[in-house]
Structure formats: C-alpha cells, structure tokens
Coordinates of C-alpha atoms in Angstrom, one line a residue:
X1 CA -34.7 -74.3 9.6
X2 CA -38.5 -73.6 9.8
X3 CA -40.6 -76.4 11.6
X4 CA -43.7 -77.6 10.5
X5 CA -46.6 -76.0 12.9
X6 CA -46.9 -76.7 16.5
X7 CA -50.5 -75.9 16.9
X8 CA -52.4 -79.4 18.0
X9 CA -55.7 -79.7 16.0
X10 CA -58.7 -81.1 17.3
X11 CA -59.5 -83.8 14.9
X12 CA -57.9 -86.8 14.6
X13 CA -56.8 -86.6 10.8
X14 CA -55.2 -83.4 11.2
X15 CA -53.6 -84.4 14.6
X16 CA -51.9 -87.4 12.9
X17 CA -50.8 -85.3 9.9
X18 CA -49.3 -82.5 12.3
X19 CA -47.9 -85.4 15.0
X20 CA -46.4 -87.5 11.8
X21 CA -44.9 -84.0 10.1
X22 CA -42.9 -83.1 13.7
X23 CA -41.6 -86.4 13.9
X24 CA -40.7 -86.5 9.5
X25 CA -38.8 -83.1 10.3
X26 CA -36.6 -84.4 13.2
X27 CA -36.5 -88.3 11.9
X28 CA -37.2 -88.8 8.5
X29 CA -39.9 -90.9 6.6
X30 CA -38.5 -94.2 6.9
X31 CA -36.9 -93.4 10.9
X32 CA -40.7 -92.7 11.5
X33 CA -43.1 -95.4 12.6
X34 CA -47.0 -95.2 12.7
X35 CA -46.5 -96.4 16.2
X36 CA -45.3 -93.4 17.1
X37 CA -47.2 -91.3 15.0
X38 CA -50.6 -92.3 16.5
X39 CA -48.8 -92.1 19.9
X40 CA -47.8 -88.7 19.7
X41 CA -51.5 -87.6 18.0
X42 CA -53.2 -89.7 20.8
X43 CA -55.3 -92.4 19.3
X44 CA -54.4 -95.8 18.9
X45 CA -52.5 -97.1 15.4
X46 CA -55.7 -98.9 14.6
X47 CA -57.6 -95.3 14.8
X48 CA -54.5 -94.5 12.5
X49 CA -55.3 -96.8 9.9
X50 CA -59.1 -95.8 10.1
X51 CA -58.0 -92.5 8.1
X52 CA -54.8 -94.0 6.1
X53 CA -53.4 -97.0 4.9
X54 CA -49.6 -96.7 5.4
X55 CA -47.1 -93.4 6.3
X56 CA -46.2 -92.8 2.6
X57 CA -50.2 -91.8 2.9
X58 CA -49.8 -89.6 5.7
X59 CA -46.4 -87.9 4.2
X60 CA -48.5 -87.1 0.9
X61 CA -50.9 -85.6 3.3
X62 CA -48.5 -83.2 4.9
X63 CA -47.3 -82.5 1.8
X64 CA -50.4 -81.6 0.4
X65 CA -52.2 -80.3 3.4
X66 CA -50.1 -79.4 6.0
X67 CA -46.4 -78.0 5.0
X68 CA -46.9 -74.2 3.6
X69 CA -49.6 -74.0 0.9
X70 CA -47.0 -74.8 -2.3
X71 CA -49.6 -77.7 -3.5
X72 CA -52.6 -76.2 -3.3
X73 CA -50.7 -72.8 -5.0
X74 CA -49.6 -74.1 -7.9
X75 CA -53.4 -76.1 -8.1
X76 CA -54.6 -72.5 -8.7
X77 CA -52.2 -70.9 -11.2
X78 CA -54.9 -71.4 -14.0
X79 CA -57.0 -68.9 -11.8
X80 CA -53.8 -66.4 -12.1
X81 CA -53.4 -66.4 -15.7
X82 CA -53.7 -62.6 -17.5
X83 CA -54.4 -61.5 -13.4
X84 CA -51.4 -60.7 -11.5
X85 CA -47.5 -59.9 -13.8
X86 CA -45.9 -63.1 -14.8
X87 CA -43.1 -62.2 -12.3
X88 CA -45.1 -61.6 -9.1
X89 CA -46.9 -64.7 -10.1
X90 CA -43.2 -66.3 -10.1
X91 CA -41.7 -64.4 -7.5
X92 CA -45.1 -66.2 -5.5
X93 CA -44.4 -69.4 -6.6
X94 CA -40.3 -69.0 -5.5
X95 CA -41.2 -68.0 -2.1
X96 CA -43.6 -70.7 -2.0
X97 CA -41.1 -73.3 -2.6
X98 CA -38.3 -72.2 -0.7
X99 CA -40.4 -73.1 2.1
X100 CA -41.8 -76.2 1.3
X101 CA -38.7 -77.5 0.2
X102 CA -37.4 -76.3 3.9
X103 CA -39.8 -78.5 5.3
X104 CA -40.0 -81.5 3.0
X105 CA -36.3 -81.9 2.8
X106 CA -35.5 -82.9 5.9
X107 CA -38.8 -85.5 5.2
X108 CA -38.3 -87.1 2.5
X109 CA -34.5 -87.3 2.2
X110 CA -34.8 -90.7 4.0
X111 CA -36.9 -92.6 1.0
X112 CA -33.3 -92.7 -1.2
X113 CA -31.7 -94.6 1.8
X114 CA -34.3 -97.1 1.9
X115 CA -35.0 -98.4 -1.6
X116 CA -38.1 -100.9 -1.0
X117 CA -39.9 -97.6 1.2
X118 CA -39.3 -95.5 -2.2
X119 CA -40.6 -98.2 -4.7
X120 CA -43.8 -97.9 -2.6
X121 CA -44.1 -94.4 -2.5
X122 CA -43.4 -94.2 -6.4
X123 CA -46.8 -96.8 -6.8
X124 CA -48.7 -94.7 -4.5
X125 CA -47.5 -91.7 -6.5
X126 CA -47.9 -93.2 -9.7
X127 CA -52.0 -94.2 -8.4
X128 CA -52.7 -90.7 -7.8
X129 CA -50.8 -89.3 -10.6
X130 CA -49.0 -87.0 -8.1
X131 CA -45.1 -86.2 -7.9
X132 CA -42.7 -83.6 -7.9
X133 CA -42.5 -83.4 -11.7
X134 CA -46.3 -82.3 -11.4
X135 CA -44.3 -79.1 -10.0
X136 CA -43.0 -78.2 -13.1
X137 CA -45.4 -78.9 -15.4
X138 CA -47.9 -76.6 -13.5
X139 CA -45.5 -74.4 -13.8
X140 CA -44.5 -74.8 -17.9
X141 CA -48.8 -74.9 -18.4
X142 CA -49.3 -71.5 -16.7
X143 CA -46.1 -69.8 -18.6
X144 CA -47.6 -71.5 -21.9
X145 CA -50.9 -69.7 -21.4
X146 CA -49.5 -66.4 -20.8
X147 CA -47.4 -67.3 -23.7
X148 CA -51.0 -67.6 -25.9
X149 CA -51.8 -64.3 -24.3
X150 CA -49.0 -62.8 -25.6
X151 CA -47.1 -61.8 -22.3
X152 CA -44.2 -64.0 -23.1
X153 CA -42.1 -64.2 -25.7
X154 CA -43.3 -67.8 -27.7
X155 CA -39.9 -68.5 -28.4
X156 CA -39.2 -69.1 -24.6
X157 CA -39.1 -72.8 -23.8
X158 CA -42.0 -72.9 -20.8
X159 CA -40.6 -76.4 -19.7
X160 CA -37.0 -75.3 -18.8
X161 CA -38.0 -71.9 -17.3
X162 CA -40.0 -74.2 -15.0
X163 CA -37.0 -76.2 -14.2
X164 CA -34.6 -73.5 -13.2
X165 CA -37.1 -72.2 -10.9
X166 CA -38.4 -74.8 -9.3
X167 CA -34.5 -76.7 -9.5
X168 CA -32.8 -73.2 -7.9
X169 CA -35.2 -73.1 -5.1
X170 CA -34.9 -76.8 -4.2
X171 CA -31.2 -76.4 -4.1
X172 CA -31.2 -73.6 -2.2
X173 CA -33.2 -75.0 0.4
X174 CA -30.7 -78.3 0.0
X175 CA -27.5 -77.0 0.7
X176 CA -29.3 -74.6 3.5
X177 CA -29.6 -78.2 5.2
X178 CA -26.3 -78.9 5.6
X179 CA -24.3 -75.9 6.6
X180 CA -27.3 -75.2 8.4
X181 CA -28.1 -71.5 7.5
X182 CA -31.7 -70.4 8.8
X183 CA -34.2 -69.0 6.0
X184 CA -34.9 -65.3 6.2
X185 CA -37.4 -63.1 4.0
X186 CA -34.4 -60.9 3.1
X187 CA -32.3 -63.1 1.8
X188 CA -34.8 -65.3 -0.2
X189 CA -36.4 -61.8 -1.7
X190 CA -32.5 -61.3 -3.0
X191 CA -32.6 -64.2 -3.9
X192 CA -35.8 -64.9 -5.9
X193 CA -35.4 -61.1 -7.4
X194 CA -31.6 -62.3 -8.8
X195 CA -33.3 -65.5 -10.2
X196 CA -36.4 -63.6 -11.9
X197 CA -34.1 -61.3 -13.5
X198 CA -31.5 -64.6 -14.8
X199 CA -34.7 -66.0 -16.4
X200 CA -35.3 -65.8 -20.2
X201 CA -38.5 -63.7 -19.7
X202 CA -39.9 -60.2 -20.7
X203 CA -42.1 -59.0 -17.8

C-alpha cells in the first residue's frame, strides 16, 4: 500500500502532520499518541499543542493537507464545471480517491474500535462542518450543474451517481487492505474506465 510522504518539512506544523500521518498509517488513530507524534517531529508535546488542540485535529490535517490532494480537488470542482468532459472530471476524481482512501484507511479504521475517540471526532466534524458525506455532495453539486448545462441527462439522480463512485473506490481501496494487493496505475485505470462506463451517464 502507498505510504504517506517521507520527506521531513522544515516547519513545525507540517513536521507534526507528516510525523503523526507515518505513525496513523502503521498504528492507527487511537494506537497513536501526541507523545509520540511530537517526538518523532522533534519538538516537545507542549509545542504540539501550540498548533493543535487534540490528534483528531492533526488527523483532519493530514487529511486535508497532507494525504494526496482529494480535499482540496473536490474544493475546486465548481472551477471545472463546462471545462474539462464530465468523465475525465470523474475519471480525476476516481483516481483521486483511490489514493486517499489508500492512505486514510489504514488511519482512521481505528476510530470504530474506540467509541468515546469517534464521538469526539464526530463534534469536531460536526464544528467545522466537514465529513466524508461532504465527498458526495461535492460530487452530486458539480454533476447537478453540468446537469443545468445540459451535459447530463436531468433525469439522472446526481446524489446516487456520487455514491457509487465515491462508495466503489472506497471499497476498492478496503478490501485491497486485507488481502494486501498493492495499488498500480494499470489496474485502477481498468478499473475507474469499467466504473465510468457502469454509470448512468451520457458523456
């Protein structure tokens, strides 16, 4: 499975994201300890807490920041909208995902094994309005507005489009965790191209 990057970043904030992302991807959220996170960036926990207030801060971080730009992709579909075809846009977003979910798997797997952890990540989550049903609805508003532009069929339900793609590419990258096949482009291209083509869509 790919690792989060091994390059060491100069500033403190990064260096804690990239120290606390190694040690998500081999241990888990809740196996993880800001102890060891500030250890392995080299500052003290105290400098830690200078730049975040708990580890389900510094996992949103990576998530948003650090893991393979998935976030930050889907926070600038509005700019693709009549640009590129619907299915490159997709095809984008699929490849996207696969590896993020890669990475993030292996992260945040943990929470559902420690219940009090996840009922403070869902606050935090519900304070910033953030989640991964913010996915999907990215995804349903940008197939909506090609929908007003007449590049979709209207009769297509956006919503459900958005959850077979974004649900197929999380599984994938699920079950790739436990038998413990590594990613390739090939196979995700064969992938993501069988997918497109399965989707109620005119491109």
């Amino acid at each position: 499975m790919s690792q989060p990057n091994d390059i060491q970043p100069t500033d403190t904030r990064a260096r804690i994201i990239q120290a606390a992302a190694d040690i998500m991807f081999q241990k888990g959220i809740t196996r993880a300890t800001t102890r060891e996170i500030a250890r392995r960036a080299g500052c003290s926990e105290g400098n830690l807490y200078n730049y975040f207030g708990s580890k389900e801060e510094i996992f949103l971080a990576i998530l948003n920041e650090q893991l393979p730009a998935f976030v930050p992709l889907l926070a600038h579909l509005p700019e693709q909208i009549g640009r590129n075809t619907v299915r490159a846009t997709l095809c984008d977003i699929a490849h996207a995902a696969l590896r993020f979910f890669d990475q993030s798997i292996p992260m945040g797997a943990a929470f559902f094994s420690d219940r009090t952890l996840l009922a403070r990540h869902r606050v935090l989550l519900k304070e910033r309005s953030a989640g991964p049903h913010r996915f999907n609805e990215a995804i349903a508003s940008y197939l909506q507005a090609e929908q007003a532009n007449g590049r979709i069929d209207a009769a297509v339900d956006a919503s459900t489009v958005a959850d077979i793609l974004i649900g197929s590419c999380f599984m994938r990258a699920y079950w790739r965790q436990f038998i413990g096949e590594e990613s390739s482009h090939k196979s995700d291209e064969a992938f993501i191209d069988t997918l497109l083509s399965t989707l109620p869509l005119e491109f």
